[in-house]
JSON list of C-alpha atoms in Angstrom, two decimals:
[
{"chain": "W", "resi": 19, "resn": "MET", "atom": "CA", "xyz": [54.61, 44.48, 6.57]},
{"chain": "W", "resi": 20, "resn": "ARG", "atom": "CA", "xyz": [56.98, 41.67, 4.81]},
{"chain": "W", "resi": 21, "resn": "PRO", "atom": "CA", "xyz": [58.19, 40.47, 8.16]},
{"chain": "W", "resi": 22, "resn": "LEU", "atom": "CA", "xyz": [54.83, 40.06, 9.67]},
{"chain": "W", "resi": 23, "resn": "PHE", "atom": "CA", "xyz": [53.46, 37.97, 6.85]},
{"chain": "W", "resi": 24, "resn": "ARG", "atom": "CA", "xyz": [56.52, 35.87, 6.82]},
{"chain": "W", "resi": 25, "resn": "GLN", "atom": "CA", "xyz": [56.45, 35.54, 10.35]},
{"chain": "W", "resi": 26, "resn": "THR", "atom": "CA", "xyz": [52.97, 34.51, 10.01]},
{"chain": "W", "resi": 27, "resn": "LEU", "atom": "CA", "xyz": [53.16, 31.97, 7.08]},
{"chain": "W", "resi": 28, "resn": "LEU", "atom": "CA", "xyz": [56.07, 30.27, 8.47]},
{"chain": "W", "resi": 29, "resn": "PHE", "atom": "CA", "xyz": [53.88, 29.51, 12.23]},
{"chain": "W", "resi": 30, "resn": "LEU", "atom": "CA", "xyz": [50.90, 28.88, 9.46]},
{"chain": "W", "resi": 31, "resn": "LEU", "atom": "CA", "xyz": [52.86, 25.95, 7.16]},
{"chain": "W", "resi": 32, "resn": "PRO", "atom": "CA", "xyz": [53.84, 23.63, 10.25]},
{"chain": "W", "resi": 33, "resn": "LEU", "atom": "CA", "xyz": [50.49, 23.25, 11.32]},
{"chain": "W", "resi": 34, "resn": "LEU", "atom": "CA", "xyz": [48.69, 22.92, 8.05]},
{"chain": "W", "resi": 35, "resn": "ALA", "atom": "CA", "xyz": [51.42, 20.35, 7.10]},
{"chain": "W", "resi": 36, "resn": "ALA", "atom": "CA", "xyz": [50.16, 18.37, 10.72]},
{"chain": "W", "resi": 37, "resn": "CYS", "atom": "CA", "xyz": [46.54, 19.21, 9.74]},
{"chain": "W", "resi": 38, "resn": "SER", "atom": "CA", "xyz": [47.73, 16.51, 6.56]},
{"chain": "W", "resi": 39, "resn": "ASN", "atom": "CA", "xyz": [47.94, 13.33, 8.89]},
{"chain": "W", "resi": 40, "resn": "LEU", "atom": "CA", "xyz": [44.54, 13.57, 9.96]},
{"chain": "W", "resi": 41, "resn": "SER", "atom": "CA", "xyz": [43.33, 11.73, 6.72]},
{"chain": "W", "resi": 42, "resn": "GLU", "atom": "CA", "xyz": [41.48, 9.05, 9.05]},
{"chain": "W", "resi": 43, "resn": "VAL", "atom": "CA", "xyz": [39.46, 10.95, 10.83]},
{"chain": "W", "resi": 44, "resn": "LYS", "atom": "CA", "xyz": [36.56, 11.24, 9.20]},
{"chain": "W", "resi": 45, "resn": "VAL", "atom": "CA", "xyz": [33.39, 14.03, 10.04]},
{"chain": "W", "resi": 46, "resn": "THR", "atom": "CA", "xyz": [30.93, 11.49, 8.76]},
{"chain": "W", "resi": 47, "resn": "ASN", "atom": "CA", "xyz": [32.44, 8.84, 12.29]},
{"chain": "W", "resi": 48, "resn": "TYR", "atom": "CA", "xyz": [31.22, 11.85, 14.50]},
{"chain": "W", "resi": 49, "resn": "LEU", "atom": "CA", "xyz": [27.98, 12.72, 12.48]},
{"chain": "W", "resi": 50, "resn": "HIS", "atom": "CA", "xyz": [24.94, 11.43, 12.28]},
{"chain": "W", "resi": 51, "resn": "PRO", "atom": "CA", "xyz": [22.72, 13.35, 9.42]},
{"chain": "W", "resi": 52, "resn": "TYR", "atom": "CA", "xyz": [18.61, 13.10, 10.45]},
{"chain": "W", "resi": 53, "resn": "ARG", "atom": "CA", "xyz": [17.45, 10.71, 7.99]},
{"chain": "W", "resi": 54, "resn": "ILE", "atom": "CA", "xyz": [13.05, 10.82, 7.08]},
{"chain": "W", "resi": 55, "resn": "ASP", "atom": "CA", "xyz": [11.30, 7.35, 7.23]},
{"chain": "W", "resi": 56, "resn": "ILE", "atom": "CA", "xyz": [10.16, 6.12, 4.18]},
{"chain": "W", "resi": 57, "resn": "ASN", "atom": "CA", "xyz": [6.43, 5.42, 3.31]},
{"chain": "W", "resi": 58, "resn": "GLN", "atom": "CA", "xyz": [5.71, 3.30, 0.16]},
{"chain": "W", "resi": 59, "resn": "GLY", "atom": "CA", "xyz": [2.85, 1.88, -1.18]},
{"chain": "W", "resi": 60, "resn": "ASN", "atom": "CA", "xyz": [-1.05, 1.12, 0.75]},
{"chain": "W", "resi": 61, "resn": "TYR", "atom": "CA", "xyz": [-0.99, 1.15, 4.44]},
{"chain": "W", "resi": 62, "resn": "LEU", "atom": "CA", "xyz": [-2.74, -1.19, 5.17]},
{"chain": "W", "resi": 63, "resn": "THR", "atom": "CA", "xyz": [-4.95, -1.68, 9.02]},
{"chain": "W", "resi": 64, "resn": "GLN", "atom": "CA", "xyz": [-6.65, -4.52, 10.33]},
{"chain": "W", "resi": 65, "resn": "ASP", "atom": "CA", "xyz": [-9.63, -2.99, 10.34]},
{"chain": "W", "resi": 66, "resn": "MET", "atom": "CA", "xyz": [-9.71, -2.35, 6.85]},
{"chain": "W", "resi": 67, "resn": "VAL", "atom": "CA", "xyz": [-9.31, -6.23, 6.10]},
{"chain": "W", "resi": 68, "resn": "ALA", "atom": "CA", "xyz": [-11.55, -7.37, 8.64]},
{"chain": "W", "resi": 69, "resn": "GLN", "atom": "CA", "xyz": [-14.31, -5.56, 6.54]},
{"chain": "W", "resi": 70, "resn": "LEU", "atom": "CA", "xyz": [-13.68, -7.58, 3.90]},
{"chain": "W", "resi": 71, "resn": "LYS", "atom": "CA", "xyz": [-15.86, -9.69, 2.64]},
{"chain": "W", "resi": 72, "resn": "PRO", "atom": "CA", "xyz": [-15.92, -12.76, 0.69]},
{"chain": "W", "resi": 73, "resn": "GLY", "atom": "CA", "xyz": [-18.91, -11.84, -2.55]},
{"chain": "W", "resi": 74, "resn": "GLN", "atom": "CA", "xyz": [-17.68, -8.34, -2.25]},
{"chain": "W", "resi": 75, "resn": "SER", "atom": "CA", "xyz": [-17.41, -6.90, -5.37]},
{"chain": "W", "resi": 76, "resn": "LYS", "atom": "CA", "xyz": [-14.53, -4.97, -6.79]},
{"chain": "W", "resi": 77, "resn": "GLU", "atom": "CA", "xyz": [-15.25, -1.81, -6.36]},
{"chain": "W", "resi": 78, "resn": "GLN", "atom": "CA", "xyz": [-16.42, -2.22, -2.32]},
{"chain": "W", "resi": 79, "resn": "VAL", "atom": "CA", "xyz": [-13.04, -3.64, -2.11]},
{"chain": "W", "resi": 80, "resn": "ARG", "atom": "CA", "xyz": [-11.08, -0.75, -4.16]},
{"chain": "W", "resi": 81, "resn": "PHE", "atom": "CA", "xyz": [-13.61, 1.57, -1.10]},
{"chain": "W", "resi": 82, "resn": "ILE", "atom": "CA", "xyz": [-12.30, -0.57, 1.60]},
{"chain": "W", "resi": 83, "resn": "LEU", "atom": "CA", "xyz": [-8.61, -0.81, 1.05]},
{"chain": "W", "resi": 84, "resn": "GLY", "atom": "CA", "xyz": [-7.82, 1.85, -1.71]},
{"chain": "W", "resi": 85, "resn": "SER", "atom": "CA", "xyz": [-6.52, 1.15, -5.54]},
{"chain": "W", "resi": 86, "resn": "PRO", "atom": "CA", "xyz": [-4.40, -2.02, -5.33]},
{"chain": "W", "resi": 87, "resn": "LEU", "atom": "CA", "xyz": [-0.39, -1.36, -6.10]},
{"chain": "W", "resi": 88, "resn": "ILE", "atom": "CA", "xyz": [0.00, -4.10, -8.76]},
{"chain": "W", "resi": 89, "resn": "VAL", "atom": "CA", "xyz": [-3.75, -5.82, -10.75]},
{"chain": "W", "resi": 90, "resn": "ASP", "atom": "CA", "xyz": [-2.01, -8.79, -12.47]},
{"chain": "W", "resi": 91, "resn": "SER", "atom": "CA", "xyz": [-3.37, -8.12, -15.76]},
{"chain": "W", "resi": 92, "resn": "PHE", "atom": "CA", "xyz": [-2.99, -11.42, -17.16]},
{"chain": "W", "resi": 93, "resn": "HIS", "atom": "CA", "xyz": [-5.18, -13.32, -15.36]},
{"chain": "W", "resi": 94, "resn": "GLY", "atom": "CA", "xyz": [-8.17, -10.34, -16.52]},
{"chain": "W", "resi": 95, "resn": "GLY", "atom": "CA", "xyz": [-7.22, -8.51, -12.90]},
{"chain": "W", "resi": 96, "resn": "ASP", "atom": "CA", "xyz": [-8.48, -11.14, -10.44]},
{"chain": "W", "resi": 97, "resn": "ARG", "atom": "CA", "xyz": [-6.14, -10.98, -8.46]},
{"chain": "W", "resi": 98, "resn": "TRP", "atom": "CA", "xyz": [-4.83, -7.54, -7.17]},
{"chain": "W", "resi": 99, "resn": "ASP", "atom": "CA", "xyz": [-1.24, -6.91, -4.88]},
{"chain": "W", "resi": 100, "resn": "TYR", "atom": "CA", "xyz": [-1.10, -4.39, -1.63]},
{"chain": "W", "resi": 101, "resn": "LEU", "atom": "CA", "xyz": [2.11, -4.09, -0.80]},
{"chain": "W", "resi": 102, "resn": "TYR", "atom": "CA", "xyz": [4.04, -1.31, 1.74]},
{"chain": "W", "resi": 103, "resn": "ARG", "atom": "CA", "xyz": [6.75, -1.06, 2.46]},
{"chain": "W", "resi": 104, "resn": "LEU", "atom": "CA", "xyz": [8.31, 1.13, 5.70]},
{"chain": "W", "resi": 105, "resn": "GLU", "atom": "CA", "xyz": [12.69, 1.82, 5.44]},
{"chain": "W", "resi": 106, "resn": "ARG", "atom": "CA", "xyz": [13.18, 3.69, 8.86]},
{"chain": "W", "resi": 107, "resn": "GLY", "atom": "CA", "xyz": [16.15, 6.45, 9.17]},
{"chain": "W", "resi": 108, "resn": "THR", "atom": "CA", "xyz": [17.69, 4.25, 11.38]},
{"chain": "W", "resi": 109, "resn": "GLY", "atom": "CA", "xyz": [17.53, 1.81, 8.84]},
{"chain": "W", "resi": 110, "resn": "ASP", "atom": "CA", "xyz": [15.01, -0.70, 9.87]},
{"chain": "W", "resi": 111, "resn": "VAL", "atom": "CA", "xyz": [12.95, -2.46, 7.27]},
{"chain": "W", "resi": 112, "resn": "GLN", "atom": "CA", "xyz": [8.98, -3.25, 7.36]},
{"chain": "W", "resi": 113, "resn": "THR", "atom": "CA", "xyz": [7.48, -4.91, 4.72]},
{"chain": "W", "resi": 114, "resn": "ARG", "atom": "CA", "xyz": [3.90, -6.56, 4.04]},
{"chain": "W", "resi": 115, "resn": "ARG", "atom": "CA", "xyz": [2.28, -7.41, 1.37]},
{"chain": "W", "resi": 116, "resn": "LEU", "atom": "CA", "xyz": [-1.30, -8.42, 0.84]},
{"chain": "W", "resi": 117, "resn": "VAL", "atom": "CA", "xyz": [-3.34, -10.42, -1.85]},
{"chain": "W", "resi": 118, "resn": "VAL", "atom": "CA", "xyz": [-6.59, -10.31, -2.99]},
{"chain": "W", "resi": 119, "resn": "PHE", "atom": "CA", "xyz": [-8.44, -12.59, -5.39]},
{"chain": "W", "resi": 120, "resn": "PHE", "atom": "CA", "xyz": [-11.56, -12.60, -7.16]},
{"chain": "W", "resi": 121, "resn": "ALA", "atom": "CA", "xyz": [-13.63, -15.10, -8.89]},
{"chain": "W", "resi": 122, "resn": "ASP", "atom": "CA", "xyz": [-16.12, -14.01, -11.10]},
{"chain": "W", "resi": 123, "resn": "GLY", "atom": "CA", "xyz": [-15.79, -10.23, -10.13]},
{"chain": "W", "resi": 124, "resn": "LYS", "atom": "CA", "xyz": [-16.46, -11.19, -7.15]},
{"chain": "W", "resi": 125, "resn": "LEU", "atom": "CA", "xyz": [-13.54, -11.59, -3.43]},
{"chain": "W", "resi": 126, "resn": "SER", "atom": "CA", "xyz": [-13.42, -15.33, -3.37]},
{"chain": "W", "resi": 127, "resn": "ARG", "atom": "CA", "xyz": [-10.10, -15.23, -1.02]},
{"chain": "W", "resi": 128, "resn": "VAL", "atom": "CA", "xyz": [-7.20, -13.12, 1.23]},
{"chain": "W", "resi": 129, "resn": "GLY", "atom": "CA", "xyz": [-4.22, -13.79, 1.41]},
{"chain": "W", "resi": 130, "resn": "GLY", "atom": "CA", "xyz": [-1.01, -12.28, 3.23]},
{"chain": "W", "resi": 131, "resn": "ASP", "atom": "CA", "xyz": [0.69, -11.17, 6.28]},
{"chain": "W", "resi": 132, "resn": "VAL", "atom": "CA", "xyz": [-2.01, -8.64, 7.48]},
{"chain": "W", "resi": 133, "resn": "ALA", "atom": "CA", "xyz": [-4.34, -10.31, 9.75]},
{"chain": "W", "resi": 134, "resn": "ALA", "atom": "CA", "xyz": [-7.70, -8.64, 10.45]},
{"chain": "W", "resi": 135, "resn": "GLY", "atom": "CA", "xyz": [-8.29, -8.00, 14.07]},
{"chain": "W", "resi": 136, "resn": "SER", "atom": "CA", "xyz": [-10.92, -9.64, 15.87]},
{"chain": "W", "resi": 137, "resn": "ALA", "atom": "CA", "xyz": [-14.40, -8.86, 16.40]},
{"chain": "W", "resi": 138, "resn": "ALA", "atom": "CA", "xyz": [-13.73, -7.61, 20.20]},
{"chain": "W", "resi": 139, "resn": "ASP", "atom": "CA", "xyz": [-10.91, -5.01, 18.89]},
{"chain": "W", "resi": 140, "resn": "LEU", "atom": "CA", "xyz": [-13.79, -4.17, 16.41]},
{"chain": "W", "resi": 141, "resn": "ALA", "atom": "CA", "xyz": [-16.37, -3.50, 18.87]},
{"chain": "W", "resi": 142, "resn": "ALA", "atom": "CA", "xyz": [-14.06, -1.54, 21.13]},
{"chain": "W", "resi": 143, "resn": "PRO", "atom": "CA", "xyz": [-14.44, 2.32, 21.25]},
{"chain": "W", "resi": 144, "resn": "ALA", "atom": "CA", "xyz": [-11.06, 4.16, 19.53]},
{"chain": "W", "resi": 145, "resn": "ALA", "atom": "CA", "xyz": [-10.95, 5.65, 22.41]},
{"chain": "W", "resi": 146, "resn": "ALA", "atom": "CA", "xyz": [-10.94, 2.47, 24.41]},
{"chain": "W", "resi": 147, "resn": "THR", "atom": "CA", "xyz": [-7.68, 1.69, 22.54]},
{"chain": "W", "resi": 148, "resn": "ALA", "atom": "CA", "xyz": [-5.61, 4.33, 22.15]},
{"chain": "W", "resi": 149, "resn": "LYS", "atom": "CA", "xyz": [-2.47, 4.65, 24.67]},
{"chain": "W", "resi": 150, "resn": "VAL", "atom": "CA", "xyz": [-1.06, 7.28, 26.15]},
{"chain": "W", "resi": 151, "resn": "ILE", "atom": "CA", "xyz": [2.77, 8.25, 26.82]},
{"chain": "W", "resi": 152, "resn": "ASN", "atom": "CA", "xyz": [4.64, 10.22, 28.94]},
{"chain": "W", "resi": 153, "resn": "ILE", "atom": "CA", "xyz": [7.43, 11.81, 27.59]},
{"chain": "W", "resi": 154, "resn": "ASP", "atom": "CA", "xyz": [8.53, 12.43, 31.29]},
{"chain": "W", "resi": 155, "resn": "GLY", "atom": "CA", "xyz": [8.64, 9.84, 32.08]},
{"chain": "W", "resi": 156, "resn": "ALA", "atom": "CA", "xyz": [4.99, 10.47, 35.08]},
{"chain": "W", "resi": 157, "resn": "PRO", "atom": "CA", "xyz": [2.35, 7.88, 35.05]},
{"chain": "W", "resi": 158, "resn": "ALA", "atom": "CA", "xyz": [-0.23, 8.55, 32.79]},
{"chain": "W", "resi": 159, "resn": "ALA", "atom": "CA", "xyz": [-3.44, 9.23, 34.49]},
{"chain": "W", "resi": 160, "resn": "ALA", "atom": "CA", "xyz": [-6.49, 6.98, 34.11]},
{"chain": "W", "resi": 161, "resn": "LYS", "atom": "CA", "xyz": [-9.37, 8.82, 32.02]}
]
């Protein structure tokens, strides 16, 4: 039993020593783990912004857009900030910002990078604006 152990040990030691020179090769260079998409904040659509009209109350705006992420308490709560951040697993980051201003408890103006949808977009049925994506590459059949 002893000679077999020694022969195996003498065979494996040079192999293990050779593996110590592979310090520059890293497994993370070849493996790419799955990273999830991270959504933070209030997701706002053009349809939601298009429903806002000057003179609406704070309750109506909160019903349409949801609770604001930031309420400016220094100016009596007359400014609401809606922020949205999407960080994709690939590293791409998308941010959106919408600021709603009130005067005397009524909506006075809206600013930010989320534009309201046009009247034609809002009047079109949802089925007409839906997109069909084929995975197999064949052309989509029109409905």
